[in-house]
XYZ file of C-alpha atoms in Angstrom:
700
model
C 107.045 70.825 39.748
C 109.588 73.495 40.037
C 111.390 73.998 43.397
C 110.594 77.177 45.193
C 113.518 79.574 45.805
C 115.171 78.839 49.116
C 116.901 82.113 50.165
C 116.902 80.695 53.595
C 119.202 83.511 55.099
C 116.912 86.595 54.031
C 113.816 84.742 54.938
C 114.845 83.772 58.364
C 115.917 87.393 58.988
C 112.628 88.846 57.829
C 110.656 86.335 59.932
C 112.732 86.978 62.944
C 112.227 90.857 62.396
C 108.402 90.547 61.981
C 108.236 88.535 65.367
C 110.294 91.082 67.128
C 108.112 93.925 65.903
C 104.871 92.024 66.773
C 106.221 91.220 70.198
C 107.378 94.947 70.842
C 103.776 96.222 69.837
C 102.277 93.625 71.987
C 104.347 94.575 75.118
C 103.764 98.244 74.320
C 100.035 97.728 74.285
C 100.004 95.669 77.607
C 102.199 98.185 79.363
C 99.801 100.918 78.325
C 96.939 98.802 79.771
C 98.798 98.296 82.903
C 99.325 102.091 83.354
C 95.579 102.694 82.691
C 94.712 99.991 85.293
C 97.008 101.520 87.867
C 95.343 105.074 87.332
C 91.911 103.248 87.857
C 93.398 101.541 90.963
C 94.195 104.872 92.585
C 90.910 106.553 91.536
C 87.951 106.935 93.854
C 86.021 104.300 91.850
C 88.098 101.629 93.862
C 86.714 102.846 97.116
C 83.409 101.355 96.330
C 83.555 97.708 96.565
C 80.259 97.303 94.458
C 82.333 98.876 91.474
C 85.369 96.683 91.983
C 84.679 94.281 89.174
C 84.057 96.884 86.502
C 87.855 97.173 86.200
C 88.498 93.451 86.447
C 86.897 92.874 82.965
C 88.884 95.616 81.155
C 91.709 93.063 80.267
C 90.587 90.190 78.330
C 91.539 86.650 79.406
C 94.146 86.616 76.478
C 95.721 89.935 77.618
C 96.067 88.616 81.348
C 97.650 85.444 80.383
C 100.100 87.325 78.138
C 100.890 89.707 80.946
C 101.644 86.828 83.251
C 103.768 85.009 80.690
C 105.622 88.260 79.501
C 106.515 89.765 82.899
C 106.431 86.506 84.940
C 104.741 88.617 87.877
C 101.648 88.360 89.851
C 99.128 91.199 89.794
C 99.233 93.879 92.484
C 98.153 92.389 95.822
C 94.778 93.433 96.958
C 94.519 95.499 100.260
C 94.648 93.432 103.336
C 91.337 92.971 104.937
C 91.346 93.591 108.697
C 89.430 90.505 109.411
C 88.632 87.944 106.546
C 86.962 85.624 108.926
C 83.671 87.739 109.082
C 84.338 89.388 112.366
C 84.427 93.149 111.310
C 86.623 95.222 113.618
C 85.092 98.538 113.998
C 83.937 98.993 110.456
C 81.494 101.484 109.570
C 78.274 99.648 108.724
C 76.998 101.982 106.020
C 79.907 100.996 103.548
C 82.901 98.789 103.822
C 86.226 100.358 103.526
C 87.848 97.315 101.607
C 86.579 95.269 98.575
C 84.456 92.437 100.089
C 85.691 88.871 99.177
C 81.942 87.916 98.743
C 81.553 90.043 95.538
C 84.965 89.032 94.008
C 84.591 87.215 90.867
C 88.188 86.183 90.515
C 87.464 82.548 91.258
C 84.508 82.193 88.822
C 84.891 81.084 85.106
C 82.727 81.628 82.212
C 82.252 79.814 79.016
C 83.401 82.757 76.947
C 86.797 82.593 78.356
C 89.598 80.449 76.737
C 90.227 77.041 78.216
C 93.853 78.174 79.212
C 92.383 80.980 81.420
C 89.820 78.633 82.974
C 92.410 76.391 84.163
C 95.074 78.879 84.965
C 93.830 81.651 86.928
C 92.551 81.064 90.408
C 92.142 83.015 93.604
C 94.186 81.628 96.487
C 92.861 81.693 100.003
C 90.949 84.827 100.475
C 92.756 87.064 97.919
C 90.646 88.994 95.597
C 93.203 88.992 92.800
C 93.935 85.827 90.636
C 97.151 83.932 90.625
C 98.446 81.889 87.750
C 98.670 78.224 88.636
C 99.188 76.623 85.288
C 96.948 74.134 83.336
C 96.407 71.573 86.054
C 93.591 72.710 88.272
C 90.743 70.898 86.672
C 88.332 73.664 87.147
C 86.805 73.257 83.725
C 86.290 69.548 84.202
C 84.813 69.949 87.761
C 82.345 72.621 86.352
C 80.968 70.292 83.718
C 80.715 67.557 86.054
C 78.720 69.730 88.720
C 76.444 71.096 85.912
C 75.277 67.642 85.222
C 74.506 66.700 88.820
C 70.857 66.833 89.541
C 69.113 66.737 92.804
C 69.601 63.226 94.106
C 67.687 62.912 97.267
C 70.862 60.869 98.602
C 70.758 58.512 95.751
C 73.902 57.921 93.409
C 73.512 59.770 90.075
C 73.986 56.574 88.136
C 70.815 55.346 89.571
C 68.853 58.325 88.423
C 70.329 58.260 84.996
C 69.447 54.532 84.705
C 65.718 55.503 85.551
C 65.733 58.115 82.879
C 65.240 61.037 85.370
C 64.576 64.119 83.390
C 67.055 66.983 84.219
C 65.046 70.245 84.524
C 66.885 73.385 83.539
C 68.118 75.258 86.692
C 70.380 77.908 87.766
C 73.964 76.673 88.207
C 75.458 76.742 91.680
C 77.840 79.715 92.508
C 80.940 77.694 92.721
C 80.837 76.738 89.104
C 78.954 79.667 87.515
C 80.298 82.566 85.385
C 81.761 85.935 86.406
C 79.517 88.584 87.879
C 78.210 90.958 85.226
C 78.424 93.934 87.401
C 78.215 94.578 91.265
C 77.307 98.133 91.068
C 74.260 98.728 92.979
C 72.949 101.273 90.707
C 72.838 98.794 87.854
C 70.686 96.178 89.688
C 66.939 96.551 89.286
C 64.743 96.445 92.255
C 64.634 93.258 94.065
C 60.976 91.975 94.112
C 59.740 90.879 97.702
C 56.482 89.647 98.886
C 54.303 91.959 101.015
C 55.590 92.835 104.442
C 53.065 90.765 106.146
C 53.958 87.525 103.959
C 57.729 88.260 104.537
C 56.993 88.110 108.295
C 55.111 84.846 108.030
C 57.962 83.268 105.781
C 60.661 84.416 108.030
C 58.894 83.183 111.218
C 58.155 79.885 109.504
C 61.793 79.628 108.409
C 63.179 80.146 112.119
C 60.497 77.772 113.583
C 61.594 75.046 111.169
C 65.424 75.383 111.345
C 66.040 75.571 115.198
C 68.583 72.723 114.795
C 70.510 74.746 112.249
C 70.651 78.289 113.699
C 73.417 79.896 111.433
C 71.118 82.800 110.399
C 70.372 85.584 112.842
C 66.742 86.660 113.102
C 67.592 90.101 113.632
C 70.065 90.375 110.916
C 67.647 89.035 108.518
C 65.059 91.693 109.291
C 67.462 94.414 108.945
C 68.375 93.155 105.469
C 64.707 93.043 104.564
C 64.329 96.627 105.804
C 67.511 97.549 103.568
C 66.084 95.983 100.609
C 62.818 97.694 100.777
C 64.530 101.008 101.128
C 66.764 100.198 98.169
C 63.575 99.343 96.065
C 62.323 102.844 97.052
C 65.337 104.919 96.576
C 68.008 102.967 94.595
C 70.446 103.573 97.356
C 72.311 100.625 99.015
C 73.408 101.497 102.622
C 74.620 98.192 104.211
C 77.929 96.531 104.682
C 76.681 93.278 102.892
C 76.907 93.543 99.126
C 73.433 93.939 97.540
C 73.478 90.676 95.559
C 74.612 88.653 98.605
C 71.893 90.233 100.811
C 69.164 89.404 98.156
C 70.520 85.885 98.065
C 70.287 85.296 101.778
C 66.836 87.042 102.090
C 65.539 85.116 99.005
C 66.593 81.774 100.103
C 65.175 82.216 103.701
C 61.724 83.413 102.514
C 61.838 80.487 99.987
C 62.378 77.985 102.805
C 59.828 79.644 104.980
C 57.347 79.544 102.131
C 58.076 75.963 101.442
C 57.404 75.100 105.134
C 54.038 76.831 105.078
C 53.211 74.976 101.607
C 53.755 71.689 103.265
C 52.012 72.550 106.547
C 48.999 74.258 104.980
C 48.694 72.501 101.543
C 48.562 75.839 99.775
C 50.850 77.519 97.252
C 53.097 80.320 98.495
C 55.389 80.591 95.471
C 58.416 79.144 97.221
C 59.861 77.960 93.821
C 59.764 81.590 92.315
C 61.499 82.920 95.583
C 64.206 80.159 95.159
C 64.861 80.928 91.365
C 65.040 84.685 92.331
C 67.549 84.085 95.072
C 69.622 81.656 92.757
C 69.790 84.284 90.195
C 71.481 86.634 92.575
C 73.712 83.976 94.198
C 74.875 82.658 90.817
C 76.644 86.065 90.099
C 78.746 86.194 93.093
C 81.506 84.088 94.713
C 80.371 82.389 97.883
C 83.036 80.139 99.189
C 85.434 82.727 100.428
C 83.320 84.629 102.859
C 81.346 83.848 106.032
C 78.112 85.420 104.486
C 78.795 83.414 101.302
C 78.878 80.179 103.445
C 75.574 80.971 104.948
C 73.997 81.061 101.427
C 75.517 77.745 100.682
C 74.111 76.403 103.988
C 70.768 77.646 102.946
C 71.084 75.800 99.629
C 71.852 72.639 101.534
C 68.558 73.147 103.740
C 66.712 73.867 100.468
C 67.819 70.496 99.106
C 66.622 68.702 102.120
C 63.026 70.062 101.872
C 62.467 70.721 98.117
C 62.931 68.351 95.290
C 63.979 71.285 93.095
C 67.152 71.895 95.328
C 70.659 71.207 94.485
C 72.879 68.068 95.499
C 73.272 68.450 99.242
C 76.358 65.879 99.191
C 78.320 68.115 96.773
C 77.512 71.361 98.404
C 78.550 70.006 101.894
C 82.149 69.331 100.592
C 82.350 72.759 99.403
C 81.037 74.166 102.611
C 83.341 72.155 104.792
C 86.299 73.264 102.512
C 85.335 76.923 103.016
C 84.794 76.466 106.671
C 88.533 75.196 106.854
C 89.847 78.019 104.538
C 88.124 80.733 106.745
C 89.242 79.082 109.969
C 85.620 78.542 111.334
C 86.807 75.124 113.040
C 89.206 77.045 115.338
C 88.378 79.135 118.346
C 89.932 82.426 118.381
C 91.517 83.714 121.701
C 91.103 87.305 120.892
C 87.466 86.808 120.341
C 86.700 84.597 123.412
C 88.659 87.001 125.798
C 86.768 90.244 124.528
C 83.781 91.594 126.365
C 82.641 93.669 123.445
C 79.060 92.531 122.219
C 80.270 93.030 118.527
C 82.900 90.514 119.108
C 80.660 88.139 120.908
C 78.012 88.211 118.413
C 80.559 87.620 115.544
C 82.182 84.825 117.371
C 78.740 83.278 117.889
C 77.888 83.544 114.389
C 81.158 82.004 113.270
C 80.491 78.869 115.717
C 76.907 78.644 114.586
C 77.849 78.444 110.969
C 80.616 75.839 111.444
C 78.640 73.573 113.868
C 75.585 73.799 111.396
C 77.833 72.432 108.647
C 79.313 69.918 110.935
C 75.761 68.654 112.005
C 74.543 68.367 108.403
C 77.640 66.398 107.483
C 77.185 64.022 110.356
C 73.489 63.581 109.349
C 74.249 62.745 105.736
C 77.155 60.471 106.448
C 75.159 58.480 108.813
C 71.997 58.225 106.720
C 73.927 57.640 103.585
C 76.567 55.236 105.185
C 79.477 57.258 104.041
C 82.735 58.279 105.724
C 82.949 61.517 107.811
C 84.049 64.642 105.967
C 85.928 66.127 108.736
C 87.458 64.435 111.931
C 86.727 65.843 115.430
C 90.478 66.038 116.174
C 90.768 69.066 113.938
C 88.113 71.055 115.822
C 88.337 73.254 118.841
C 85.607 75.690 118.063
C 83.410 76.002 121.178
C 79.682 75.514 120.827
C 77.639 78.739 119.956
C 76.841 80.914 122.956
C 79.591 79.195 124.936
C 83.108 80.601 125.591
C 84.976 77.404 126.609
C 85.738 74.571 124.238
C 86.581 72.089 126.916
C 83.691 69.885 125.970
C 84.697 69.831 122.368
C 88.324 68.921 123.300
C 86.868 65.857 125.344
C 85.643 62.644 123.923
C 82.038 62.861 122.766
C 81.107 60.381 125.386
C 82.523 62.511 128.123
C 80.196 65.300 127.533
C 78.535 65.350 130.946
C 81.589 65.776 133.010
C 82.942 68.558 130.729
C 79.412 70.393 130.679
C 79.206 70.232 134.548
C 82.696 71.502 135.232
C 82.788 74.566 132.543
C 79.308 75.519 131.289
C 76.137 74.248 132.981
C 73.050 74.268 130.811
C 71.785 77.494 132.720
C 74.399 79.460 130.740
C 73.116 78.270 127.282
C 71.269 80.892 125.389
C 67.820 79.849 124.485
C 68.580 80.192 120.749
C 71.143 77.525 120.905
C 69.648 75.147 123.567
C 68.208 72.635 121.282
C 71.216 72.851 118.892
C 73.742 72.067 121.480
C 71.893 69.076 122.498
C 71.664 67.978 118.866
C 75.284 68.522 118.443
C 76.196 66.251 121.404
C 74.266 63.510 119.611
C 76.070 64.249 116.441
C 79.622 63.993 118.199
C 78.649 60.684 119.695
C 77.568 59.519 116.208
C 80.881 60.521 114.695
C 82.913 58.713 117.618
C 80.644 55.443 116.820
C 81.440 55.565 113.163
C 85.080 56.141 113.995
C 85.333 53.230 116.469
C 83.228 50.387 114.820
C 82.460 51.346 111.179
C 86.167 51.860 109.892
C 87.064 49.515 107.110
C 90.691 49.202 108.216
C 91.069 47.845 111.923
C 94.752 48.239 112.138
C 95.706 49.631 115.511
C 98.662 51.348 113.853
C 96.293 53.739 112.156
C 94.147 54.733 114.954
C 94.109 53.981 118.691
C 91.743 51.235 119.245
C 89.731 50.665 122.500
C 91.209 47.697 124.683
C 87.717 46.676 125.693
C 85.238 47.291 122.808
C 82.301 45.825 124.791
C 83.025 48.362 127.744
C 83.301 51.126 125.274
C 79.965 50.320 123.835
C 78.367 50.355 127.274
C 79.831 53.679 128.002
C 78.571 55.251 124.844
C 75.220 53.659 125.507
C 74.993 55.251 128.897
C 76.357 58.664 127.638
C 73.386 58.698 125.134
C 70.905 57.916 127.862
C 72.195 60.610 130.233
C 71.937 62.978 127.362
C 68.321 61.984 126.658
C 67.587 62.291 130.405
C 68.833 65.909 130.570
C 66.792 66.729 127.362
C 63.636 65.537 129.081
C 64.432 67.983 132.146
C 64.578 70.794 129.760
C 61.173 70.178 128.277
C 58.736 73.123 128.517
C 56.622 72.784 131.464
C 58.909 70.401 133.240
C 61.957 72.521 133.375
C 62.626 74.568 136.563
C 66.298 75.229 136.071
C 66.170 78.415 133.980
C 64.553 80.621 131.454
C 65.545 78.272 128.577
C 63.264 75.370 127.585
C 62.458 72.883 124.788
C 59.066 72.440 123.212
C 57.612 69.015 123.009
C 58.218 68.769 119.167
C 61.752 69.529 119.772
C 62.289 66.993 122.337
C 60.667 64.378 120.044
C 63.172 65.186 117.330
C 66.021 65.004 119.745
C 64.619 61.505 120.840
C 64.832 60.419 117.143
C 68.527 61.464 117.195
C 68.981 59.406 120.344
C 67.470 56.251 118.902
C 69.527 56.770 115.680
C 72.586 56.527 117.801
C 71.490 53.351 119.643
C 70.695 51.659 116.195
C 74.153 52.766 115.033
C 75.949 51.385 118.032
C 74.310 47.967 118.200
C 73.277 46.826 114.605
C 75.876 44.711 112.780
C 79.102 46.551 111.994
C 82.422 45.796 110.590
C 83.895 45.670 114.110
C 80.925 43.731 115.533
C 79.345 41.624 112.754
C 77.490 39.400 115.203
C 75.622 41.491 117.767
C 74.633 39.844 121.087
C 70.887 39.440 121.784
C 70.779 42.366 124.266
C 72.335 44.590 121.355
C 69.639 43.388 118.875
C 66.920 43.998 121.632
C 67.977 47.658 121.961
C 68.401 47.954 118.256
C 64.950 46.641 117.679
C 63.456 48.860 120.378
C 64.890 52.123 118.896
C 63.774 51.220 115.479
C 60.246 50.755 116.788
C 60.376 54.143 118.639
C 61.556 56.110 115.574
C 58.559 54.900 113.672
C 56.412 55.700 116.739
C 57.773 59.171 117.035
C 57.515 60.086 113.345
C 53.939 58.777 113.281
C 52.966 61.130 116.280
C 54.736 64.002 114.681
C 52.944 63.287 111.383
C 49.600 63.187 113.268
C 50.092 66.881 114.282
C 51.731 67.851 110.896
C 55.153 68.351 112.854
C 57.067 65.518 110.919
C 59.882 66.875 108.708
C 58.793 66.348 105.155
C 62.232 65.703 103.760
C 64.070 63.028 101.999
C 66.115 62.506 105.098
C 62.976 61.310 106.867
C 62.159 58.929 104.117
C 65.542 57.411 104.570
C 65.304 57.245 108.356
C 61.738 55.555 108.486
C 62.727 52.984 105.894
C 65.922 52.004 107.514
C 63.856 51.707 110.887
C 61.130 49.499 109.262
C 63.674 47.238 107.636
C 65.378 46.946 111.043
C 62.305 45.927 112.672
C 61.833 43.198 109.927
C 65.313 42.228 110.191
C 65.157 41.503 113.975
C 61.957 39.550 113.562
C 63.498 37.280 110.872
C 67.089 36.876 112.164
C 66.374 36.655 115.951
C 63.247 34.504 116.942
C 63.543 35.415 120.502
C 62.755 39.132 119.645
C 59.257 37.904 118.881
C 58.807 37.133 122.574
C 59.562 40.724 123.648
C 56.030 41.921 122.399
C 52.925 40.374 120.824
C 53.493 39.836 117.198
C 50.749 42.460 116.196
C 52.697 45.395 117.766
C 55.909 45.263 115.484
C 53.823 44.449 112.490
C 51.541 47.361 113.246
C 54.464 49.589 113.693
C 55.782 48.534 110.259
C 52.517 49.265 108.748
C 52.763 52.783 110.068
C 56.197 53.195 108.585
C 54.541 52.164 105.151
C 51.872 54.841 105.577
C 54.409 57.437 106.336
C 56.436 56.409 103.307
C 53.380 56.525 101.028
C 52.668 59.919 102.341
C 56.215 61.176 101.607
C 56.415 59.710 98.068
C 53.914 62.370 96.935
C 56.828 64.780 97.163
C 59.916 62.568 97.093
C 60.558 59.952 94.460
C 63.231 58.412 96.794
C 60.378 56.896 98.760
C 58.511 55.146 95.881
C 60.616 51.963 95.576
C 61.018 51.663 99.398
C 57.205 51.673 99.532
C 56.875 48.845 97.111
C 59.604 46.738 98.839
C 58.228 47.276 102.377
C 54.730 46.447 101.199
C 55.772 43.076 99.834
C 58.073 42.336 102.792
C 55.233 43.208 105.208
C 52.815 40.803 103.329
C 55.326 37.999 103.462
C 56.006 38.493 107.206
C 52.312 38.542 107.945
C 51.682 35.203 106.035
C 54.757 33.459 107.470
C 53.879 34.329 111.090
C 50.302 33.294 110.673
C 51.351 29.887 109.143
C 53.993 29.423 111.795
C 51.626 30.000 114.552
C 48.967 27.643 113.124
C 51.706 24.893 112.944
C 52.698 25.518 116.407
C 49.237 25.134 117.664
C 48.748 21.887 115.738
C 52.129 20.283 116.806
C 52.908 21.808 120.196
C 52.976 18.913 122.853
C 54.595 18.447 126.169
C 57.252 16.062 124.636
C 58.064 18.786 121.999
C 58.718 21.244 124.469
C 61.006 18.920 126.448
C 62.873 17.824 123.201
C 63.072 21.269 121.840
C 63.492 23.855 124.789
C 63.871 26.714 122.355
C 60.758 26.007 120.308
C 58.889 28.775 121.941
C 61.410 31.278 120.741
C 61.886 29.880 117.401
C 58.274 29.734 116.289
C 59.176 26.473 114.224
C 60.164 22.927 114.670
C 63.397 21.507 113.934
C 62.065 19.265 111.064
C 60.922 22.164 108.869
C 63.834 24.500 109.534
C 66.047 25.409 106.457
C 69.546 26.756 106.541
C 69.875 30.252 107.745
C 71.144 31.356 104.198
C 67.547 31.024 102.817
C 66.126 33.596 105.123
C 69.219 35.828 104.870
C 68.840 35.783 101.153
C 65.093 36.642 101.296
C 65.631 40.172 102.564
C 68.784 40.764 100.583
C 67.361 39.679 97.273
C 64.074 41.623 97.784
C 65.797 44.741 98.957
C 68.237 44.515 95.940
C 70.145 47.759 95.372
C 68.230 49.668 98.215
C 70.524 47.833 100.750
C 73.530 50.140 99.547
C 71.318 53.274 98.858
C 69.922 53.147 102.275
C 72.783 52.085 104.264
C 71.595 48.573 104.717
C 74.753 46.862 103.584
C 75.053 45.481 106.997
C 72.097 43.082 106.278
C 74.680 40.943 104.208
C 76.470 39.944 107.517
C 73.525 38.512 109.439
C 72.815 34.813 109.321
C 76.156 33.757 108.009
C 77.500 32.657 111.555
C 76.544 29.166 112.126
C 76.232 29.876 116.030
C 73.472 32.222 115.394
C 69.731 31.045 115.968
C 68.008 29.829 112.847
C 65.246 31.740 110.683
C 61.805 30.841 109.604
C 61.220 28.051 107.100
C 60.463 29.934 103.969
C 61.041 27.171 101.355
C 57.393 27.152 100.300
C 56.726 30.897 100.634
C 59.707 31.966 98.611
C 58.318 30.075 95.304
C 55.119 32.103 95.366
C 56.773 35.317 96.512
C 59.258 35.161 93.807
C 56.545 34.778 91.049
């Protein structure tokens, strides 16, 4: 082979010259495009926020990256919004004067864009223009992970994959979907709505079923419905909220209302179609950087509670809490609290209701799933909705009573938020219990520890009882203190929250692994009441048919059985038929729930087998007692009456402990029953039943 001519000098010069010419042409093209965009920025087209995105797509991703690299300059900053927290200061309701962050597509990414663009361009804070952060944001990876996350009903995704759960195609959540195609109202076809009568029924069903999460205004929703009907007739949008965001809010509310009616009446009201239509709009807008967008995300969480087709609530809540912090919803604003303007007060109440709804959802999920709190109470000074002062929020959760009497008696609470505020007080007590006795690390250097944990436990118990007593005084037909009152159904659901707090307070925990008998007695009583109240609600079709209910009922039933097996003295508190009948009721409720929620299927099987084993054990133990009980036995074994067995037939506690643990298997961790592993390992605790013979047949 002959060597090629080298001619290194001329070749290097020609290559350098070609690169210079290419770069010059590239810069000339980019500068020309910048001037065109500047002219568009100054044109009247930019005055319409719905047309704002049409210019964003004029530069390709490659052009934008080249601009940033070539000039090392960020884009022209967006106009400063007068109030980016959702409180509009004197704006004309017909058309906002600035681009709404809710329709900005700058934080959204599509598959058509290069990977370098996906991980490089993000919108910081509430700005509508992207900033270049470099290839380290992980947005592409996070999007792929989120796309593969199905509705989990609170279960780990690995478990669903192991069971071969089929992943249905669905609309992707807005935090990971692509750029909006166009926000021009004229380019959006008419938005289909049910008939006016149906819309009214769906809306009323929604507000009746979500009084513990009042982040949507009833009057505001009806205004949006009216504007959408006018748009369908005239193709003219005349509202401050962008049309796609309005369609998403209305569609999700109607979908949830239709879902509630389907469950209650056993008929089909096309809730799934309404949900798909709403998600079609929400998937084309950015939600996490506006108050109205956070409302849509909260509606998605509610949908996941009540519909198996919903998104993953745990993932959504983390996005919501982060958005609340970015928007400052957890902080009170003095200029709002001191203003007497009705507009300011309404906006402040809306901000508060949105944040506290997210807070309540977080406390509910972290308690039921046994997970750590997402946001600590020390970061919050936002007052409850409808109240101006935040003194109660700044007090310890167990001191709610003294703060309430001093600063805002219940007569001042608006009826819209009365039940919500009582629910939030239980939520705050729940958070304090988790922080005090459910921390993995007990080092006092990390967090102040109560000097007397027993005294703190008694104080918390009394705070819960005082709160429940006040709830009773506000029940409709009993209250004589003011116009606001609570229905019987609302009182029952607040009762369930009370008993959940008591169970969390007294069951085995990292700080108190071996509760006293008095604690077990209180825990047993609350578990029994939770099943009873849900049975009464179900009888009149008022039980919440969500996967959260399945979790609550199953944990209560297992707690009853745990107390019966681990603490024989509990069996003297009530006839044996009462707790067994109560657990049978829990099984019936779970059997009903499993028609809609697969999360209740395996608990039904486990609970059925445990009930059969408990019935058989109690029957045989009672027969043995009747045959062997004598005066000498009672004198020799003074505790025989509470142990339901004799000393000769008792086996080590580890056998009884392993019985429940082995039977429940992975459900102990999935339903926050890991605390069962601690009971029975203390040699000072009373023994359990003799199961040496029963376990052989049970295992087979």
